[in-house]
Coordinates of N, CA, C and O in Angstrom, one line a residue:
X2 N 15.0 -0.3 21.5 CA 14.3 -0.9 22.6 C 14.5 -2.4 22.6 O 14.9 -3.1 23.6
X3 N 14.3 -2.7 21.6 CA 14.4 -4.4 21.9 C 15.9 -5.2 21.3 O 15.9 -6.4 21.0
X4 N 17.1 -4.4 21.3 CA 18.2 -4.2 21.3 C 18.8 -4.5 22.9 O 19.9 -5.0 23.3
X5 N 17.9 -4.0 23.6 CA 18.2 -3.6 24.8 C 17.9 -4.6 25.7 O 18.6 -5.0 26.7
X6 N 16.5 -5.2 25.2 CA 16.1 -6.3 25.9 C 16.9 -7.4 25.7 O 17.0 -8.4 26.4
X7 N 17.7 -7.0 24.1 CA 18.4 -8.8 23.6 C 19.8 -8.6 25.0 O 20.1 -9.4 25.9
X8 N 20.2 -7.8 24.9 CA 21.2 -7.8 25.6 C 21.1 -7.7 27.0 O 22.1 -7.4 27.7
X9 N 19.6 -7.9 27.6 CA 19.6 -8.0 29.1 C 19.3 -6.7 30.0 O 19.8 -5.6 29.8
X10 N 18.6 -7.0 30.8 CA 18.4 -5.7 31.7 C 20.3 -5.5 32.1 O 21.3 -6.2 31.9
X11 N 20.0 -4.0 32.7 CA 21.4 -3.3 32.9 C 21.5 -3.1 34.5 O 22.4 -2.4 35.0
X12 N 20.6 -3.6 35.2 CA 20.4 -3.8 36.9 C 19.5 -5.6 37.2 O 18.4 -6.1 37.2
X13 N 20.7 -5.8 37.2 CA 20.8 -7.3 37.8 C 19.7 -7.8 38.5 O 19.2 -8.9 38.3
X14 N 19.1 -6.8 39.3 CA 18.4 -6.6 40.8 C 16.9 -6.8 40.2 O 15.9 -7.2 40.8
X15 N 16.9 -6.4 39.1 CA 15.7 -5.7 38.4 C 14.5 -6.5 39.0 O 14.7 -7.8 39.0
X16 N 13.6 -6.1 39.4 CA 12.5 -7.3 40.1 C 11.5 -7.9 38.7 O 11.2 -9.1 38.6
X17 N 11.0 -6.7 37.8 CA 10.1 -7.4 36.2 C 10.7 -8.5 36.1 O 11.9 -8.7 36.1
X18 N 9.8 -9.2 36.1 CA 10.7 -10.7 35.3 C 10.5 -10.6 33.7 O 9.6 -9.9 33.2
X19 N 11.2 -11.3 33.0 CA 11.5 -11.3 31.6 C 10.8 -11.2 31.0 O 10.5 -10.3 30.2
X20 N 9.9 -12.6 31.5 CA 8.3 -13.2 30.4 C 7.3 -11.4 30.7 O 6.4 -10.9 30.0
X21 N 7.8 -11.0 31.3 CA 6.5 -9.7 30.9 C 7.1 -9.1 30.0 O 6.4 -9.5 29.1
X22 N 8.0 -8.4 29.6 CA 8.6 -7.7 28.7 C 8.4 -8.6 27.1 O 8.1 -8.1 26.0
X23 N 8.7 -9.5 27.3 CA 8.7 -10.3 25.8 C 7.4 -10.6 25.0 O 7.5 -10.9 23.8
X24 N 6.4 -10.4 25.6 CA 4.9 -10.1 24.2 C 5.2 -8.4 24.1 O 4.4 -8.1 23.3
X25 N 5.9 -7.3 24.6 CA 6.1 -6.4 24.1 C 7.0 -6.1 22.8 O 6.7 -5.4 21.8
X26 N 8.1 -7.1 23.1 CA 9.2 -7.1 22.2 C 8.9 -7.9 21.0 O 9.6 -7.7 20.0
X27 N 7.9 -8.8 20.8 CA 7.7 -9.6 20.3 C 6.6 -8.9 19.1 O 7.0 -9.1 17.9
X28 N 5.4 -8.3 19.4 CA 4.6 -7.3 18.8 C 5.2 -6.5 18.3 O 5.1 -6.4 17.1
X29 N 6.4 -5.4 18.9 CA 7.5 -4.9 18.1 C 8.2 -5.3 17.0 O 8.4 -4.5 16.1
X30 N 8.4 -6.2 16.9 CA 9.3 -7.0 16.1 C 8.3 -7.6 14.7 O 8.8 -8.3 13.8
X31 N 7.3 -7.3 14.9 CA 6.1 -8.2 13.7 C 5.9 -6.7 12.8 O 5.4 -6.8 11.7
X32 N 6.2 -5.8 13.1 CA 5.5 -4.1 12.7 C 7.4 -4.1 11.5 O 8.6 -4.3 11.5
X33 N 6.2 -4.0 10.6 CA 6.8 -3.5 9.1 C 8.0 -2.2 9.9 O 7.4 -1.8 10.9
X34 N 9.4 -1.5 9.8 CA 9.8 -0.7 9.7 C 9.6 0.4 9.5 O 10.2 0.6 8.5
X35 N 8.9 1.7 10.0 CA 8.6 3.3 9.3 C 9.3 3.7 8.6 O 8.9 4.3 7.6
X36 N 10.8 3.3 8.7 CA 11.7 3.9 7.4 C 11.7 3.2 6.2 O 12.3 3.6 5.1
X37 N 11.0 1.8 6.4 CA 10.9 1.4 4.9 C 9.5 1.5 4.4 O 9.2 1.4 3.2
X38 N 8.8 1.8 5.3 CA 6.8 1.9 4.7 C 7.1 3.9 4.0 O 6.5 4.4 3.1
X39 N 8.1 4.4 4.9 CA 8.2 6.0 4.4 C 9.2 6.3 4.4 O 9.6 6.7 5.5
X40 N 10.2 6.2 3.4 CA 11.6 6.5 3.5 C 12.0 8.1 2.8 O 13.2 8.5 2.8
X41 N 11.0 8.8 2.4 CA 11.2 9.8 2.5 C 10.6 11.3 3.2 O 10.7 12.5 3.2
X42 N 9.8 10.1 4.0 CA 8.8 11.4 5.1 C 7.6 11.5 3.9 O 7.8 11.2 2.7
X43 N 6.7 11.9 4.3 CA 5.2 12.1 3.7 C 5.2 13.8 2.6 O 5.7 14.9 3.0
X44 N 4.8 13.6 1.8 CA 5.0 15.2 1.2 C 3.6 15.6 1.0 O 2.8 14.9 0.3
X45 N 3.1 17.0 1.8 CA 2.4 17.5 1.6 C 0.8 17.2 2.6 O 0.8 16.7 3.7
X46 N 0.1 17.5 2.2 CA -1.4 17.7 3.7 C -1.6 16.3 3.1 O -1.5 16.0 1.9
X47 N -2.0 15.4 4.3 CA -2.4 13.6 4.3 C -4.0 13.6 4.2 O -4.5 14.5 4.8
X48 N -4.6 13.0 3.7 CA -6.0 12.3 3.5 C -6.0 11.4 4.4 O -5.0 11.3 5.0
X49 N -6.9 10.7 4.7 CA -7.7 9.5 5.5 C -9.2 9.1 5.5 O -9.9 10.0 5.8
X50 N -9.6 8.3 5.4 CA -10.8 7.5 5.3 C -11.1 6.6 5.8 O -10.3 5.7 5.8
X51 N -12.5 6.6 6.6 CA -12.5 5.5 7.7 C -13.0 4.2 6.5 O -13.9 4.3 5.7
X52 N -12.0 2.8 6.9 CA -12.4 2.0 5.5 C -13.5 0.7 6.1 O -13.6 0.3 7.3
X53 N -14.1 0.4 5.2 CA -15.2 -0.5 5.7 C -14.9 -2.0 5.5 O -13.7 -2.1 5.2
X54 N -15.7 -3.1 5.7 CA -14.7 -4.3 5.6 C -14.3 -4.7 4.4 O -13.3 -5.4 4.4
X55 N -15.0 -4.3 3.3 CA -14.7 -4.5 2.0 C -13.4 -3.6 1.3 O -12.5 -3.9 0.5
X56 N -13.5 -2.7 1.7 CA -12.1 -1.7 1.6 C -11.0 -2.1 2.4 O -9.9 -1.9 2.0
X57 N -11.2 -2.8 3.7 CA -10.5 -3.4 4.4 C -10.1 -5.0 3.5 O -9.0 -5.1 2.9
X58 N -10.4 -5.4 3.6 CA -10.3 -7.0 2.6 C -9.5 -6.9 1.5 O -8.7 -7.7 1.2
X59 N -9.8 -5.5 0.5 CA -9.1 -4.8 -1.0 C -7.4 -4.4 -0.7 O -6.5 -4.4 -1.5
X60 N -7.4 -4.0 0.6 CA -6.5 -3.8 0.9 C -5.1 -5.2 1.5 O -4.0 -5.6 1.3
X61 N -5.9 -5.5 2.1 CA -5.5 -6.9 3.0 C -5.0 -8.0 1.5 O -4.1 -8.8 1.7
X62 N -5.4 -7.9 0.5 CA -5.9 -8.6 -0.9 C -4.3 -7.8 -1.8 O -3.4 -8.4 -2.3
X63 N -4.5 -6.6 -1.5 CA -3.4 -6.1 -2.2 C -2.3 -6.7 -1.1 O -1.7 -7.7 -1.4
X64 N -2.1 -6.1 -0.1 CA -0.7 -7.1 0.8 C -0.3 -8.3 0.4 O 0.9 -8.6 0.4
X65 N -1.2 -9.3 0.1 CA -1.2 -10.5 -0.3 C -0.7 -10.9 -1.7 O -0.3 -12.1 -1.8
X66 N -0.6 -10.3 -2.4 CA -0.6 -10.1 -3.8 C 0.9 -9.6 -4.0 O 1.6 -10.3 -4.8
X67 N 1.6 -8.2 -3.2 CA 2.6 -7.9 -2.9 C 3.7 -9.0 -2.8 O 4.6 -9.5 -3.4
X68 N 2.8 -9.2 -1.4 CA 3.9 -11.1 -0.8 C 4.4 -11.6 -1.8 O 5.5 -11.6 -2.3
X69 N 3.0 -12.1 -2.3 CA 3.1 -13.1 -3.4 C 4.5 -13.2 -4.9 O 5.1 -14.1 -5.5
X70 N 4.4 -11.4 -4.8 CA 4.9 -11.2 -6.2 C 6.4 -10.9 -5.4 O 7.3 -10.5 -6.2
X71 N 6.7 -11.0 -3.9 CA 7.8 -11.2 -3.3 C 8.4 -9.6 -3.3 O 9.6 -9.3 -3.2
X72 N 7.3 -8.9 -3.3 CA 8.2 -7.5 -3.1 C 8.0 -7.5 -1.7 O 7.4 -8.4 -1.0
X73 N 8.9 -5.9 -1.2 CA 8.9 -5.7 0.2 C 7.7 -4.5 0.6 O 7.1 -4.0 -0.3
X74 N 7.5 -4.2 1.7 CA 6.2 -3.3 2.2 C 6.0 -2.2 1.2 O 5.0 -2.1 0.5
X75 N 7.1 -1.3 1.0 CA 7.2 -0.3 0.3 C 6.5 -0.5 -1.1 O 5.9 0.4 -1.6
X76 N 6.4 -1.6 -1.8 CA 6.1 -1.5 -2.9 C 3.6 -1.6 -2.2 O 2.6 -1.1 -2.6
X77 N 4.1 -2.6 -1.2 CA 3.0 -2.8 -0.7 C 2.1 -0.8 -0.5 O 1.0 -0.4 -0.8
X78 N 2.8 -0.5 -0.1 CA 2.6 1.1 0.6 C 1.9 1.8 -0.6 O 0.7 2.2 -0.5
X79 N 2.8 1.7 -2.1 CA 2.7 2.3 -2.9 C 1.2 2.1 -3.5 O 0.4 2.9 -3.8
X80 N 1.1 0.6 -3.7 CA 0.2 0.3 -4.1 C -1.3 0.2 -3.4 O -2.4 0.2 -4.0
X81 N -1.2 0.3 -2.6 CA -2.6 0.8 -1.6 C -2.8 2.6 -1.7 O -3.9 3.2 -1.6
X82 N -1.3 3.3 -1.9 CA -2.0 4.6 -1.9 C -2.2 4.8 -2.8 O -3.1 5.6 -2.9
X83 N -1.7 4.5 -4.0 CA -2.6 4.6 -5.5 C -4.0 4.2 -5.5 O -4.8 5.0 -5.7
X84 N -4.4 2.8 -5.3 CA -5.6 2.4 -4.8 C -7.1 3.7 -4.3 O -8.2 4.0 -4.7
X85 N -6.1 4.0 -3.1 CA -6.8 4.9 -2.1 C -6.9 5.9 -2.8 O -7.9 6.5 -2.5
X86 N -6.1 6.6 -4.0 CA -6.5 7.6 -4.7 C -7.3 7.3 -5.8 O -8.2 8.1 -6.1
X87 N -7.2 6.3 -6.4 CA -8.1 6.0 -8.1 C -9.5 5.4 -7.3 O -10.5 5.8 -7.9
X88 N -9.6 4.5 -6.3 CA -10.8 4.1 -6.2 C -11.2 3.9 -4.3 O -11.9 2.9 -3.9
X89 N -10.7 4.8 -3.3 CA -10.7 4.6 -2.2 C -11.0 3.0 -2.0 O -12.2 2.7 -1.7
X90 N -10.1 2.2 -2.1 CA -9.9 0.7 -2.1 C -11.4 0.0 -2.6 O -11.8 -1.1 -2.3
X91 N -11.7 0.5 -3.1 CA -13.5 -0.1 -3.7 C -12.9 -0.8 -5.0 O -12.2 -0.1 -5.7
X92 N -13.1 -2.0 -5.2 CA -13.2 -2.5 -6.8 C -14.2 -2.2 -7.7 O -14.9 -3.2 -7.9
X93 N -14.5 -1.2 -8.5 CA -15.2 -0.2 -8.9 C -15.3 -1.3 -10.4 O -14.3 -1.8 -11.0
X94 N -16.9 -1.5 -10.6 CA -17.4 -1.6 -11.9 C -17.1 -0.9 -13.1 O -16.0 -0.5 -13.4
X95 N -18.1 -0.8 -13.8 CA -18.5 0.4 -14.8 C -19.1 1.2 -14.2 O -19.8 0.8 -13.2
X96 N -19.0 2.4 -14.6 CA -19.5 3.4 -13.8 C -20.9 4.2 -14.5 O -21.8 4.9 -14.0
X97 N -20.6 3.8 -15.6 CA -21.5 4.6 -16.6 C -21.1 5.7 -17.2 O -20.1 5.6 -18.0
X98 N -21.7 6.9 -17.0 CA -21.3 8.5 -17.3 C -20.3 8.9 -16.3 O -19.9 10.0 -16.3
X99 N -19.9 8.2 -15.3 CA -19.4 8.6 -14.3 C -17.7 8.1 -14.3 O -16.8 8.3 -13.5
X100 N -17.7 7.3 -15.8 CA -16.3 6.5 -15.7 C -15.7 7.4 -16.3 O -16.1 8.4 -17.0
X101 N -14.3 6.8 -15.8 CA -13.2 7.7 -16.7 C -13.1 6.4 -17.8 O -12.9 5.3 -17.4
X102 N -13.3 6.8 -19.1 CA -13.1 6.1 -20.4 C -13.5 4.8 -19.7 O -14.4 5.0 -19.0
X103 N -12.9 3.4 -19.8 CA -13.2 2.1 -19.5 C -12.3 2.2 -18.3 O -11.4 1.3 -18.6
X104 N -12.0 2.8 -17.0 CA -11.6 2.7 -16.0 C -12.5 1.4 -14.8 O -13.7 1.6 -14.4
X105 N -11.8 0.3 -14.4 CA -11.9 -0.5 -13.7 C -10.9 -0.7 -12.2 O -9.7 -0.4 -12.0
X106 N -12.1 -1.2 -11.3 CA -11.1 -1.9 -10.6 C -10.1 -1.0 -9.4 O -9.8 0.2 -9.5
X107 N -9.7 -1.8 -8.7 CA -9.2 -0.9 -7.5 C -8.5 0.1 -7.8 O -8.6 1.3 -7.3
X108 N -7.4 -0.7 -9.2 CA -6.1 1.1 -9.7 C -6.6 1.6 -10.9 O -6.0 2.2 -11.8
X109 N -8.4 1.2 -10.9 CA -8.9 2.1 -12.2 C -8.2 1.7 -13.6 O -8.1 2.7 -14.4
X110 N -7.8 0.3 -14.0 CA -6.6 0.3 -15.1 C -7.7 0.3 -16.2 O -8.9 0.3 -16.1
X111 N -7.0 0.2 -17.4 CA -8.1 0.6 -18.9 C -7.6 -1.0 -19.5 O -6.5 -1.3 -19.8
X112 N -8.8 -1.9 -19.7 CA -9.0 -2.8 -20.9 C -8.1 -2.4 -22.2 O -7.2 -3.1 -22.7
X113 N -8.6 -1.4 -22.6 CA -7.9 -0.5 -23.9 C -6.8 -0.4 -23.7 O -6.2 -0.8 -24.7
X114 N -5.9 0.1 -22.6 CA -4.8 0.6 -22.6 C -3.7 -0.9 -22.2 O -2.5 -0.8 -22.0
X115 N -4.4 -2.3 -22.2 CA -3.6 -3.4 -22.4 C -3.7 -3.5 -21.0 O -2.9 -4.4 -20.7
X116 N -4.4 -3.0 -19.5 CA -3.9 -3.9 -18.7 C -4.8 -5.3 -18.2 O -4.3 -6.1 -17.4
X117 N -5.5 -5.4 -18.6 CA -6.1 -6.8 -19.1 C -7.6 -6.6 -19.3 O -7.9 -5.5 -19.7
X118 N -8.6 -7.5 -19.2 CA -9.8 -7.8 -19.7 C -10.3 -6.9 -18.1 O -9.6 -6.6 -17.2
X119 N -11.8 -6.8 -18.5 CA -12.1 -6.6 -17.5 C -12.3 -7.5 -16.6 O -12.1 -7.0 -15.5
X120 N -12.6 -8.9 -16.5 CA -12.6 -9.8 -15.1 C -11.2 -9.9 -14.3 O -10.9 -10.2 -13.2
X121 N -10.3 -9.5 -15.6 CA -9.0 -9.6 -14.8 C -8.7 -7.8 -13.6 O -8.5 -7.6 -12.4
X122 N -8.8 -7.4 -14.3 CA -8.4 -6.0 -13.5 C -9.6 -5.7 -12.7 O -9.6 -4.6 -12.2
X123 N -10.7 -6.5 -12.4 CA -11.3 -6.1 -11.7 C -11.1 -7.5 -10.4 O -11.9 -7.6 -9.5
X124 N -10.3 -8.0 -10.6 CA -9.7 -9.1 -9.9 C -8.6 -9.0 -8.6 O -7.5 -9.4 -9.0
X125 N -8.6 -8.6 -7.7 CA -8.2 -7.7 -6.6 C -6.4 -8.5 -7.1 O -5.6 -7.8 -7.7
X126 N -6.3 -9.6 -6.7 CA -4.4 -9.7 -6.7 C -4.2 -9.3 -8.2 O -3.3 -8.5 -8.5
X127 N -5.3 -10.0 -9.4 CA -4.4 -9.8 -10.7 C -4.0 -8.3 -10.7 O -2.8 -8.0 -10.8
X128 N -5.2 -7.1 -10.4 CA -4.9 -6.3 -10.2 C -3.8 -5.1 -9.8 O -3.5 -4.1 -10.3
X129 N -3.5 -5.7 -8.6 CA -2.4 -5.9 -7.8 C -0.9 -6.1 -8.8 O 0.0 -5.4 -9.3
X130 N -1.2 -7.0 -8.7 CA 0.3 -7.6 -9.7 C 0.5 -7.0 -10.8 O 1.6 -6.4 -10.9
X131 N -0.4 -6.8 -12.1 CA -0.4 -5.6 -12.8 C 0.0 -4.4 -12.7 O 0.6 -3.8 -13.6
X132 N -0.3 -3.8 -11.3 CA 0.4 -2.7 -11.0 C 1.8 -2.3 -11.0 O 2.6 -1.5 -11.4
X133 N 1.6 -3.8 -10.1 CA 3.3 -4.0 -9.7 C 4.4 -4.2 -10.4 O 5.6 -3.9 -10.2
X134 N 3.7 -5.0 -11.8 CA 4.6 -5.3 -13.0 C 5.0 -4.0 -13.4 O 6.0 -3.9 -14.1
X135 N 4.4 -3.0 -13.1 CA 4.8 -1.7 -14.2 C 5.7 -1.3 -12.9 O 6.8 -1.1 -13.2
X136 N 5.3 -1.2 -11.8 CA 6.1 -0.7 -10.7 C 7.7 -0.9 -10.4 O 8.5 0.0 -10.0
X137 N 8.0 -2.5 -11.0 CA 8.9 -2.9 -11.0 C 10.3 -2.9 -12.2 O 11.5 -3.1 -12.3
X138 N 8.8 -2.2 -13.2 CA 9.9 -1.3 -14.3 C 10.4 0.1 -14.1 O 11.1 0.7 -14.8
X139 N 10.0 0.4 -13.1 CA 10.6 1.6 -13.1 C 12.1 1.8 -12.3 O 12.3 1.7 -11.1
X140 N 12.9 2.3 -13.4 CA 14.2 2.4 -12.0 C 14.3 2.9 -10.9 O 14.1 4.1 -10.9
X141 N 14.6 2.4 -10.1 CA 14.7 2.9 -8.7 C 14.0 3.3 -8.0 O 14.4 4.0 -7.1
X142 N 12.0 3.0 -8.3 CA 10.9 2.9 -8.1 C 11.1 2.9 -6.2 O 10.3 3.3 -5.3
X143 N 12.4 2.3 -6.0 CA 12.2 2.1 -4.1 C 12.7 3.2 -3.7 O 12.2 3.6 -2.6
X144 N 13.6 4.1 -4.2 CA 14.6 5.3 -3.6 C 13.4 6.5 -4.0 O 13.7 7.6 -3.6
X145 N 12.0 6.5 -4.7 CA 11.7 7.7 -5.1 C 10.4 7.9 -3.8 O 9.8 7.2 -3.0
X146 N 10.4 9.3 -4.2 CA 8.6 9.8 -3.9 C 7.8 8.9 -4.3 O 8.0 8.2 -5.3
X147 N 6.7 8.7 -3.4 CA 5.6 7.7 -3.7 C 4.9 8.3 -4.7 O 4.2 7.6 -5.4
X148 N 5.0 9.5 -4.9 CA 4.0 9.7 -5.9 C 4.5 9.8 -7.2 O 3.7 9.7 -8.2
X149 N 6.0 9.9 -7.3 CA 6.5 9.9 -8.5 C 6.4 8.1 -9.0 O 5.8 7.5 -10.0
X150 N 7.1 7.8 -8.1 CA 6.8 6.0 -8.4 C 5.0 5.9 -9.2 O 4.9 5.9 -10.4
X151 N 3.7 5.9 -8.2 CA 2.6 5.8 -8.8 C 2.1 6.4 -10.3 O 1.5 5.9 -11.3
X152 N 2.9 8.1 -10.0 CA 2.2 8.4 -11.3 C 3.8 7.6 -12.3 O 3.9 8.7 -12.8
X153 N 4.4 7.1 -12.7 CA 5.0 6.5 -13.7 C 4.4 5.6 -13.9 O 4.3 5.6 -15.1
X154 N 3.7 4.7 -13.6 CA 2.7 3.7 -13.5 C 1.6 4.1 -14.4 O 1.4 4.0 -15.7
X155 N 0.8 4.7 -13.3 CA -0.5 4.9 -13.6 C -0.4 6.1 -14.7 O -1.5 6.2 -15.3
X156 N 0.3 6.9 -15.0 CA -0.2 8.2 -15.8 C -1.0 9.1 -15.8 O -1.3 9.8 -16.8
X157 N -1.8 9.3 -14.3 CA -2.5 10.5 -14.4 C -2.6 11.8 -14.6 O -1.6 12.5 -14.6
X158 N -3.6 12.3 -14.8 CA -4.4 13.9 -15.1 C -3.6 14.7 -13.6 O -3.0 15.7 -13.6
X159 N -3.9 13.8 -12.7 CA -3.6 14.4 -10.9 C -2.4 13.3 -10.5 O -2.5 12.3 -9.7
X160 N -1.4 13.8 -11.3 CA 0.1 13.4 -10.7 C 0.6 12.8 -9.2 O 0.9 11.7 -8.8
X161 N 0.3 14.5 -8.6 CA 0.7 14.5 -7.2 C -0.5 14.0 -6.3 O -0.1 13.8 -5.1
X162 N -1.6 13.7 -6.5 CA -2.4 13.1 -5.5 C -2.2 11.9 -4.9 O -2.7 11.5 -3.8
X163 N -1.5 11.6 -5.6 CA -1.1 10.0 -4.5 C -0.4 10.0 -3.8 O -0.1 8.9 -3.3
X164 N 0.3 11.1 -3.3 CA 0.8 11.7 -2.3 C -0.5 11.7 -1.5 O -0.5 10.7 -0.8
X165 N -1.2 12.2 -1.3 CA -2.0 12.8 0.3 C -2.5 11.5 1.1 O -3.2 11.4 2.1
X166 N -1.8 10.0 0.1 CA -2.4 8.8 0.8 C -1.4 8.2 1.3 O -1.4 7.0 1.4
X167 N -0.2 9.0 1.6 CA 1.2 8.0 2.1 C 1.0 7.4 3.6 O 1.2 6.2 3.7
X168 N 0.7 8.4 4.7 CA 0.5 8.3 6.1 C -0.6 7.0 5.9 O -0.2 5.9 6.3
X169 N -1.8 6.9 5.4 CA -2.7 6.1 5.6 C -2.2 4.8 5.0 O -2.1 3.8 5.7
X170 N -2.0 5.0 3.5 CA -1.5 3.3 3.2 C 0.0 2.8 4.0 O 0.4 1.7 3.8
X171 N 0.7 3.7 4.8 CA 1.7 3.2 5.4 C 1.2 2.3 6.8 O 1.6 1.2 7.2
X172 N 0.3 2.9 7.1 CA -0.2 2.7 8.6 C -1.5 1.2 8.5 O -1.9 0.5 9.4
X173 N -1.7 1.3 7.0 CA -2.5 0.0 7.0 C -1.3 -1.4 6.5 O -1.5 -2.7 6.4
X174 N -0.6 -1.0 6.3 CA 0.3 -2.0 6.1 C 1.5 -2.0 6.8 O 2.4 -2.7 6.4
X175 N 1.6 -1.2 8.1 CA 2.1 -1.5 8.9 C 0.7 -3.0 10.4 O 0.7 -3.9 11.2
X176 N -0.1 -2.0 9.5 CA -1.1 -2.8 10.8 C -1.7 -4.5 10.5 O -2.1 -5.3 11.3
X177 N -1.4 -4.6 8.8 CA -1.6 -6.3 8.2 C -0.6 -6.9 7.5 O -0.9 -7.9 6.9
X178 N 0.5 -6.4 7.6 CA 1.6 -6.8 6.9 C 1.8 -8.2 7.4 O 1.9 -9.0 6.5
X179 N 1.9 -8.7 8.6 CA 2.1 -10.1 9.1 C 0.7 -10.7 10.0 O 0.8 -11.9 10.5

């Protein structure tokens, strides 16, 4: 579409004038790519949750963090649907009886298991970046399944679940990416 526009209407005559067409092309052009937010199509039945402003901010917090650490959407993608699986974007305390072992924090990481203190992992970017550090070790972390990528990371009990958050964390980082 906006290929089309660069190279000019194809009827000279055309009466639209330009300036209308160009806040279309322009909004187009700000939207993260589908084939890079999902480059291998979504695997399996999608989840969704309507998120509130604080889930909304956790999220917006992770994009930011991404930027920061200079990766591209995809890693952004990854990391929100992990998120959306360990802690539906909530920066989760102690839980009590209800924790997994010393699980914190948006991707739930463990004190114990070295990913940092608790103020740190309960720290939306440190958090973030953390993830990403491990993310970034993995070979070819960009060519795989989202959920293979997450669970090398994270190590969970429920492998495949971070899959059913692909469609959602794609579509929120298609929607705050810029």
């Amino acid at each position: 579409f906006a290929g089309g526009l660069a190279a000019g209407p194809l009827n000279h005559h055309d009466a639209t004038p330009a300036t209308a067409l160009t806040p279309v092309a322009a909004v187009q052009a700000d939207k993260p790519d589908a084939g890079k937010l999902i480059p291998h199509g979504v695997q399996g039945t999608q989840s969704r949750i309507d998120l509130n402003d604080e889930q909304t901010a956790n999220a917006k917090a992770i994009i930011a963090a991404t930027k920061k650490a200079g990766l591209p959407e995809r890693a952004a993608v990854i990391s929100i649907a992990t998120s959306l699986q360990e802690s539906k974007l909530e920066n989760l305390g102690h839980l009590g009886e209800k924790n997994d072992h010393d699980s914190l924090g948006l991707f739930q990481q463990r004190p114990s298991s070295g990913w940092g203190t608790p103020e740190q992992i309960t720290d939306p970017e440190y958090a973030t970046l953390a993830f990403e550090k491990g993310l970034k070790q993995v070979d070819g972390w960009q060519d795989m399944p989202l959920t293979q990528a997450a669970q090398t990371v994270q190590v969970s009990a429920y492998p495949d679940a971070y899959a059913q958050w692909e469609q959602q964390a794609a579509d929120i980082v298609a929607q705050h990416w810029n």
